[in-house]
GROMACS .gro file of C-alpha atoms in nm:
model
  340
    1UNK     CA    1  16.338   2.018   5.207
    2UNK     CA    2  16.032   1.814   5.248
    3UNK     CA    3  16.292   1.560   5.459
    4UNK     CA    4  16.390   1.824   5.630
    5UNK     CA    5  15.992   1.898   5.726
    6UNK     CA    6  15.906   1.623   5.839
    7UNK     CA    7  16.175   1.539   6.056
    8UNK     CA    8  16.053   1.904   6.197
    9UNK     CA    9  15.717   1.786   6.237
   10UNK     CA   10  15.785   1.447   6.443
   11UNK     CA   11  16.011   1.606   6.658
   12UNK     CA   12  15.696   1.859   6.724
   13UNK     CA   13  15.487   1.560   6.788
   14UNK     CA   14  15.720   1.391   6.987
   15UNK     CA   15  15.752   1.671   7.246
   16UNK     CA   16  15.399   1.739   7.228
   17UNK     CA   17  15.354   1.326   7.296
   18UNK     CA   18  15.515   1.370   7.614
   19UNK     CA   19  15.461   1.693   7.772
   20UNK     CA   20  15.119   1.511   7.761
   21UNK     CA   21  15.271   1.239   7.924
   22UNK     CA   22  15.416   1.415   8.180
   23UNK     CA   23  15.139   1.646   8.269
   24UNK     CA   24  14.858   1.367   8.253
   25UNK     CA   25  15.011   1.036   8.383
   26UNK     CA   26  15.111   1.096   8.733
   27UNK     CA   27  14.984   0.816   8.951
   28UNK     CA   28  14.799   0.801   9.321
   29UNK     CA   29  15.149   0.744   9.467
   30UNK     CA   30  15.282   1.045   9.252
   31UNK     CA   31  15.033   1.291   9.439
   32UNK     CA   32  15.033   1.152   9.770
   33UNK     CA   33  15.440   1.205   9.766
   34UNK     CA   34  15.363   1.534   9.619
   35UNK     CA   35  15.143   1.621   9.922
   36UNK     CA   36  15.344   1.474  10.189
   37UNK     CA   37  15.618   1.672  10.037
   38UNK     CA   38  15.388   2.010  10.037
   39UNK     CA   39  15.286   1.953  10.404
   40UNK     CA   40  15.646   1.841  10.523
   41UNK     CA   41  15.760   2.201  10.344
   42UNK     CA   42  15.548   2.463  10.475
   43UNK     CA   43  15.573   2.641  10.726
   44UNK     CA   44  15.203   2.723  10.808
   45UNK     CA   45  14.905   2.892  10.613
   46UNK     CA   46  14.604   3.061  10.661
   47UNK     CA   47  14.301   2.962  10.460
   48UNK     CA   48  13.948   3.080  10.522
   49UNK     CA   49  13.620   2.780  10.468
   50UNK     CA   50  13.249   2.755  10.474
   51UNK     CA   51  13.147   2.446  10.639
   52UNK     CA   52  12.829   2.331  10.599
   53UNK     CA   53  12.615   2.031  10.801
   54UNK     CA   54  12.323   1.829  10.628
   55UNK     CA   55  12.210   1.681  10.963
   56UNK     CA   56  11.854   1.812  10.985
   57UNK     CA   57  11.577   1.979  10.822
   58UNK     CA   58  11.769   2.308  10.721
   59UNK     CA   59  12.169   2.315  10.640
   60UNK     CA   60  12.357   2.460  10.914
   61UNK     CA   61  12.650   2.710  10.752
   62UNK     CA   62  12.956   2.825  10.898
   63UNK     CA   63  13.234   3.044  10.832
   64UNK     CA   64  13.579   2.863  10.962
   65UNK     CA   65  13.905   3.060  10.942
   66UNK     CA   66  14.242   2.862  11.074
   67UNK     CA   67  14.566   2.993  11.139
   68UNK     CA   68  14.851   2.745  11.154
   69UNK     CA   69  15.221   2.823  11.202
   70UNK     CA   70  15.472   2.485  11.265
   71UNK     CA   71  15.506   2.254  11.454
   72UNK     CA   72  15.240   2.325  11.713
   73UNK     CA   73  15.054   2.673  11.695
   74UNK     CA   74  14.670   2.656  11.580
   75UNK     CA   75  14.364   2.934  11.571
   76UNK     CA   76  14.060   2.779  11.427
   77UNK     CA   77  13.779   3.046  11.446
   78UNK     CA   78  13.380   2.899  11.378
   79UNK     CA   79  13.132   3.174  11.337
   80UNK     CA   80  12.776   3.057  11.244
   81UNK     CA   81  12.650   3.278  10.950
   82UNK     CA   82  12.280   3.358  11.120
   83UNK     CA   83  12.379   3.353  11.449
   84UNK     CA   84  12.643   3.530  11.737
   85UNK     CA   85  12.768   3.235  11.784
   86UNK     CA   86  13.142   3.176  11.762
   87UNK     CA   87  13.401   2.993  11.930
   88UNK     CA   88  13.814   3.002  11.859
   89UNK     CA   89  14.018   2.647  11.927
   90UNK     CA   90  14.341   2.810  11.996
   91UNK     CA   91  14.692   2.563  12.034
   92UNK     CA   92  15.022   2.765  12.191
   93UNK     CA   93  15.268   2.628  12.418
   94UNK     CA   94  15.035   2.688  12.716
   95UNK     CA   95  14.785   2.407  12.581
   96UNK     CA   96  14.434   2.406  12.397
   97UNK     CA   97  14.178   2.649  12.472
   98UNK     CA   98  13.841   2.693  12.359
   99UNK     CA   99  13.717   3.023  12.347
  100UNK     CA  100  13.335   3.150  12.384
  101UNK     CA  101  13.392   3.567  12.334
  102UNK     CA  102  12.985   3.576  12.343
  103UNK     CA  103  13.035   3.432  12.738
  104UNK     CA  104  13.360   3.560  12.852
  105UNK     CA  105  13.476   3.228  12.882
  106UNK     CA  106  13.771   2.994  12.772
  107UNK     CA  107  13.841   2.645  12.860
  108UNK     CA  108  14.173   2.469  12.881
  109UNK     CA  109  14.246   2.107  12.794
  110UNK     CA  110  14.577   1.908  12.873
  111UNK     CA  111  14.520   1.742  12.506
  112UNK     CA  112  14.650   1.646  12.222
  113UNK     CA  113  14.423   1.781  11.971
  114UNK     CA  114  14.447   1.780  11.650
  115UNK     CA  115  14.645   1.487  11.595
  116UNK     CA  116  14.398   1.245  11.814
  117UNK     CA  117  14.171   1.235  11.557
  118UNK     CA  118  14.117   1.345  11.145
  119UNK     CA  119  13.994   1.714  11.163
  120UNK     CA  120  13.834   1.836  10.851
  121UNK     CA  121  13.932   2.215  10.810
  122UNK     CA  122  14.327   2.137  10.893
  123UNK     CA  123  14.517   2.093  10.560
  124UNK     CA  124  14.780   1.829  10.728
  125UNK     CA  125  14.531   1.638  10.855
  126UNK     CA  126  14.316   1.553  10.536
  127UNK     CA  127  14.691   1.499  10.360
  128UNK     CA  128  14.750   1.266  10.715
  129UNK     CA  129  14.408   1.069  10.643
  130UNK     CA  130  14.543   1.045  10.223
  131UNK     CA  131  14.849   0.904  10.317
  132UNK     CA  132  14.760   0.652  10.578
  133UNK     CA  133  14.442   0.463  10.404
  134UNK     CA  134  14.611   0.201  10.182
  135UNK     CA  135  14.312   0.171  10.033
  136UNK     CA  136  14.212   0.543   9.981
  137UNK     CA  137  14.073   0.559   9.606
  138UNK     CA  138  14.198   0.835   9.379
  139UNK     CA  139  14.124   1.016   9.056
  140UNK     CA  140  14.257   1.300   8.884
  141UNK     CA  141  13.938   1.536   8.708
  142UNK     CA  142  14.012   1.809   8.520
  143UNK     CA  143  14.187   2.047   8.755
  144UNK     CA  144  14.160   1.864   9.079
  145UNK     CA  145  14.264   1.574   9.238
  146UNK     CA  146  13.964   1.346   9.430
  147UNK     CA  147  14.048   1.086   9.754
  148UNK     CA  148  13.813   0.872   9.870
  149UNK     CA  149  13.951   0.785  10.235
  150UNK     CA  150  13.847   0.621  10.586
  151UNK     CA  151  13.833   0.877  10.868
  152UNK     CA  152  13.967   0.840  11.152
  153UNK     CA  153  13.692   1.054  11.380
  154UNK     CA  154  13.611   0.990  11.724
  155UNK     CA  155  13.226   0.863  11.583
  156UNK     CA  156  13.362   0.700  11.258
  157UNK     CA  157  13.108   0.401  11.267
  158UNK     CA  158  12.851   0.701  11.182
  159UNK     CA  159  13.096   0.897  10.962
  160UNK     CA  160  13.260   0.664  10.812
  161UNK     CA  161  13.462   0.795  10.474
  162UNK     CA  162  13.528   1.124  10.348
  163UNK     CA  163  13.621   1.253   9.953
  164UNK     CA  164  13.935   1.486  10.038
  165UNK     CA  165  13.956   1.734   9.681
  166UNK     CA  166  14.278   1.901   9.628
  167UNK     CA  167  14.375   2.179   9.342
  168UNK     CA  168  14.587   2.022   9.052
  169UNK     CA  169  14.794   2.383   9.006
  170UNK     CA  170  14.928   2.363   9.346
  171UNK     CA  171  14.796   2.075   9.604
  172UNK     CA  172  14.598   2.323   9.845
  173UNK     CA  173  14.313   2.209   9.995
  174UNK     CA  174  14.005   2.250   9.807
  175UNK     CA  175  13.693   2.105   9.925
  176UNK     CA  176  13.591   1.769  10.166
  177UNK     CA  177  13.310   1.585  10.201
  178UNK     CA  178  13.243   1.396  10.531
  179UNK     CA  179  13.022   1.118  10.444
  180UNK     CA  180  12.757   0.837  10.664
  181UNK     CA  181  12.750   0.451  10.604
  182UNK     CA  182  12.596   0.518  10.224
  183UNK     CA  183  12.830   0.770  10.121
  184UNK     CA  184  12.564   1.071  10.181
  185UNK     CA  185  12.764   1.384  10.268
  186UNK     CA  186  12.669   1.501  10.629
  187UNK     CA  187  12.935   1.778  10.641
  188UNK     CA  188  13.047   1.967  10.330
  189UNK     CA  189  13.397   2.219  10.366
  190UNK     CA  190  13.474   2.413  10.094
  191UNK     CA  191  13.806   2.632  10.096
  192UNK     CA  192  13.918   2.981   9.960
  193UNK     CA  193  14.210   3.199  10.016
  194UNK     CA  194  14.466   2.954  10.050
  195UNK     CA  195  14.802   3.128  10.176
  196UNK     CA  196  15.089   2.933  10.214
  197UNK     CA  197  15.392   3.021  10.422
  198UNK     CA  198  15.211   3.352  10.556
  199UNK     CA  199  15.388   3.626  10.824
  200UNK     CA  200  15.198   3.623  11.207
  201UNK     CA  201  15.217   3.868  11.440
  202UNK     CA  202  15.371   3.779  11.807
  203UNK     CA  203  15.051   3.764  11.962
  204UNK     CA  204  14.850   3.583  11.681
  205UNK     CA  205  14.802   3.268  11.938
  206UNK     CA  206  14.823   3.413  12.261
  207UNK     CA  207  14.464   3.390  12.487
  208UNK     CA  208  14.402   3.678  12.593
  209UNK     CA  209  14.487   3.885  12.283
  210UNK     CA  210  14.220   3.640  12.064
  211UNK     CA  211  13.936   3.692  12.377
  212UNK     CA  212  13.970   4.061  12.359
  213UNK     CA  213  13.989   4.091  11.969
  214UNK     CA  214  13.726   3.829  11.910
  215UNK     CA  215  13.527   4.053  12.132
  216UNK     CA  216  13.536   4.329  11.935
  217UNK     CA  217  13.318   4.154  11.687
  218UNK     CA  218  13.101   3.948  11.910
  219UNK     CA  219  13.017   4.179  12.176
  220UNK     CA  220  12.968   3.999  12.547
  221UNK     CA  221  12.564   3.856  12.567
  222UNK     CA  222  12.324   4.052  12.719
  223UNK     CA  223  12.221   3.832  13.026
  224UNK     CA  224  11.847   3.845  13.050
  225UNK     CA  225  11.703   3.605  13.372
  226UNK     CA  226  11.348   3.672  13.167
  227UNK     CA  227  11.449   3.574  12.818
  228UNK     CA  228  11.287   3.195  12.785
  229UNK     CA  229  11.482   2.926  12.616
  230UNK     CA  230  11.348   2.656  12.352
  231UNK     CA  231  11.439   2.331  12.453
  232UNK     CA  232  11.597   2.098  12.235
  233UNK     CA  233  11.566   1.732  12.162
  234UNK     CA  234  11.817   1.488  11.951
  235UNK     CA  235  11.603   1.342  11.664
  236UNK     CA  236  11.460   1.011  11.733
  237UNK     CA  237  11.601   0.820  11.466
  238UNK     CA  238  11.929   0.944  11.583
  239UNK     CA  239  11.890   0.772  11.902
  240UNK     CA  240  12.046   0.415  11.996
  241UNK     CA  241  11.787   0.140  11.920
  242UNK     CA  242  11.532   0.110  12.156
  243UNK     CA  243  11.585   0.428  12.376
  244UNK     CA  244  11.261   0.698  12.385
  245UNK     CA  245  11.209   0.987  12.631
  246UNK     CA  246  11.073   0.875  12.929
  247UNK     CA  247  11.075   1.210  13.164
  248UNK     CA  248  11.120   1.573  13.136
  249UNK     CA  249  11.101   1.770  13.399
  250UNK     CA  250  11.143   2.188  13.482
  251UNK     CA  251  11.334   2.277  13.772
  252UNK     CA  252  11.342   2.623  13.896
  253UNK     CA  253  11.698   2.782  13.913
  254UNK     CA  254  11.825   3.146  14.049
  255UNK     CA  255  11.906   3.201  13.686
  256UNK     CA  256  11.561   3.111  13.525
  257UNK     CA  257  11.493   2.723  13.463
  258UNK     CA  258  11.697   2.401  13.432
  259UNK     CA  259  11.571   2.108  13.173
  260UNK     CA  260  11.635   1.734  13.291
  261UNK     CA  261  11.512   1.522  13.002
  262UNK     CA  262  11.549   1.152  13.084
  263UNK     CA  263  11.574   0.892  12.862
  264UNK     CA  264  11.562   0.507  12.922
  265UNK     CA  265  11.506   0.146  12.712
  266UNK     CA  266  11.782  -0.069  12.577
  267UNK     CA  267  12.033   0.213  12.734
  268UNK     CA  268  11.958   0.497  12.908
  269UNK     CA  269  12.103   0.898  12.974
  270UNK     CA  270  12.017   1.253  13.132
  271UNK     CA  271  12.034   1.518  12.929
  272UNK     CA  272  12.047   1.863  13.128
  273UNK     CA  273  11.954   2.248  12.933
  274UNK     CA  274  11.981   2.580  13.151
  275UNK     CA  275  12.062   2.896  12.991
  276UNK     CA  276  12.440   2.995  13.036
  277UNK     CA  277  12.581   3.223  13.266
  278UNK     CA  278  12.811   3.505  13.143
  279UNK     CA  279  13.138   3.575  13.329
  280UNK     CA  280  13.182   3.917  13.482
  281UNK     CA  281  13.518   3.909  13.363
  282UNK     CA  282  13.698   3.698  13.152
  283UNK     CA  283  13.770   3.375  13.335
  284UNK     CA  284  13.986   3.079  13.222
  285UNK     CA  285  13.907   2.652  13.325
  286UNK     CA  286  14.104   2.401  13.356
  287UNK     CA  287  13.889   2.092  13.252
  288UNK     CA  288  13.940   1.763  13.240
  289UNK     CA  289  13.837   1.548  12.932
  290UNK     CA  290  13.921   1.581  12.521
  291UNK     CA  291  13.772   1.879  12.254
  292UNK     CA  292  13.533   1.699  12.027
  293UNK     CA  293  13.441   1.894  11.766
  294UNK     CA  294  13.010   1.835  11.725
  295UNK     CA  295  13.024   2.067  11.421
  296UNK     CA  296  12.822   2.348  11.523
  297UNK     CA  297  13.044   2.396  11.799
  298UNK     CA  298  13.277   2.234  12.048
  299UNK     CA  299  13.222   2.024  12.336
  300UNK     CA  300  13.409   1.862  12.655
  301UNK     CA  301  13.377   1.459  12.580
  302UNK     CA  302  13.469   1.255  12.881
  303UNK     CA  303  13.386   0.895  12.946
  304UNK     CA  304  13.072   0.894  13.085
  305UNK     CA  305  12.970   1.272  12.942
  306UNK     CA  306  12.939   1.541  12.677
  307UNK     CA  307  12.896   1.898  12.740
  308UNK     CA  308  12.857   2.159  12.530
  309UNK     CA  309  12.715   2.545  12.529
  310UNK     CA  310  12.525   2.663  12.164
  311UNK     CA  311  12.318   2.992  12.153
  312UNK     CA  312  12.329   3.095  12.480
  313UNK     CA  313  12.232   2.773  12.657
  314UNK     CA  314  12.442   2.486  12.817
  315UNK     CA  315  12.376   2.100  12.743
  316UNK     CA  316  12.518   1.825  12.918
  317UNK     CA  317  12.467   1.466  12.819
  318UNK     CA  318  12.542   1.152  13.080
  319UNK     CA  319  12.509   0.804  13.047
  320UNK     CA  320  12.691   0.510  13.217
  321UNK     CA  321  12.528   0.285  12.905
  322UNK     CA  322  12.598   0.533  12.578
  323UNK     CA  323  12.951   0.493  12.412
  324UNK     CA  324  13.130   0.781  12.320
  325UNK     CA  325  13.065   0.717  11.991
  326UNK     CA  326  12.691   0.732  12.114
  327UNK     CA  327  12.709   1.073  12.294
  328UNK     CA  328  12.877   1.239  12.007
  329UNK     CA  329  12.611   1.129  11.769
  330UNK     CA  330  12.339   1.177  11.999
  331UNK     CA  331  12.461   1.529  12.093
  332UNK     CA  332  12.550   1.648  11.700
  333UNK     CA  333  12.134   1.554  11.669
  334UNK     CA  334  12.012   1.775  11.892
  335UNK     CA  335  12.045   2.123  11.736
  336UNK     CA  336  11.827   1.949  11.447
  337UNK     CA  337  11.492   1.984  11.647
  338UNK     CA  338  11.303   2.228  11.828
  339UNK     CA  339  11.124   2.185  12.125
  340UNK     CA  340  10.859   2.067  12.117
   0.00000   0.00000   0.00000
């Protein structure tokens, strides 16, 4: 009997010995096969974020909901929290848009966004970044899973690396950190409501259908020719080495004031501010150029200039000296810092 017990009690421990095993030894390249498996599966999800941006005095916070449906549909919606202020990225077979309800506005790009560059809300993307640094770091704490990997953003020299946190119970997407030269994280997304696989309606990514629902909950902007705006300047320390404002000057328009701020030194650019004009109707552009997402909202990046529209006003940044590297940076400073 007390044979018989024993053998009973190793062959307890034995099982016990390698359920623990199996449930605590898999490896980096067991996850990232996992994950590449996951992605390669689905079909699309829906999963709801909070993104939030250091770069400043005060955190900027955003609510970011994205729709994806394979291979090529996308609806990324970016509300700011405190302000009107949203914009929808929208991918169908038409192309990408870029949708301003607030304005009546959408743009349209020829582009290939996302894949051009890592985007941190998309769940194949932050797999895409895991699974093509060979030298991405991993870890496995508690109930998550933690990659340390290179970006691959359009201004990586100033964001460098990114920690990419996925759920242990099922691989989804759980939080990423987007981080500068000394591993300080500049933009923080944390997810919820993961929901793999999901039904969409016909019309989820048509155009027109997202302007006029999106509308519903951002009413149109009141245009106001009276209503002053505050005009903003990038942070010095954000600024290329040896380049100060040398000139700003107010230029009377039909639709209030235009803001030429001129800046010179080791390289020089023009930054312009007027408040935005609101379309009658809804009106559609074709414009030339690439998305680039500037966190609190996206611009049009071509090779000599950056444009964007944030609050109510437009900016547009040009410079035959700054990089594009240097107008994204310098234009993500500029919401930092009120006029002064």
């Amino acid at each position: 009997m007390k044979n018989l017990r024993r053998s009973f009690l190793l062959a307890i421990t034995l099982l016990l010995i390698g359920l623990l095993a199996a449930c605590g030894g898999k490896s980096q390249e067991d996850i990232t096969s996992a994950l590449d498996k996951k992605v390669e599966e689905l079909r699309g999800y829906k999963v709801d974020a909070k993104m939030t941006i250091q770069t400043g005095n005060e955190p900027q916070v955003y609510e970011v909901e994205v729709w994806h449906k394979k291979p090529t549909y996308y609806r990324v919606m970016l509300k700011n929290a405190n302000k009107d202020q949203s914009q929808i990225i929208l991918r169908n077979d038409e192309g990408v848009f870029v949708l301003t309800p607030a304005l009546n506005k959408s743009f349209r790009f020829q582009s290939e966004w996302p894949q051009n560059s890592s985007q941190a809300y998309l769940y194949e993307s932050l797999v895409q970044d895991v699974l093509h640094d060979s030298d991405a770091t991993f870890q496995a704490v508690e109930n998550r899973y933690v990659f340390e990997t290179k970006t691959n953003y359009q201004n990586s020299r100033m964001l460098p690396y990114q920690e990419i946190t996925f759920h242990k119970k099922d691989l989804s997407p759980m939080s990423v950190k987007v981080m500068d030269v000394d591993k300080n994280p500049l933009v923080t997304v944390e997810f919820s409501n993961f929901e793999a696989n999901p039904k969409f309606d016909e019309n989820a990514f048509d155009m027109e259908k997202n302007m006029s629902n999106a509308q519903v909950d951002i009413p149109t902007l009141a245009q106001s020719d009276e209503k002053p705006f505050a005009v903003l300047y990038p942070l010095e320390e954000m600024l290329p080495e040896g380049v100060t404002l040398t000139e700003e000057k107010e230029v009377k328009t039909e639709n209030g004031k235009r803001v030429v701020l001129t800046y010179g030194g080791e390289k020089s650019f023009t930054m312009i501010q007027e408040r935005a004009e609101i379309a009658p109707v809804t009106s559609s552009e074709s414009v030339s150029g690439e998305p680039v997402d500037l966190g609190f909202t996206v611009g049009v990046l071509t090779d000599n200039s950056i444009s964007w529209t944030y609050d109510g006003v437009d900016y547009m940044l040009a410079s035959n000296d700054l990089t594009q590297e240097e107008m994204i940076s310098v234009a993500r400073a500029v919401q930092v810092q009120a006029g002064k």
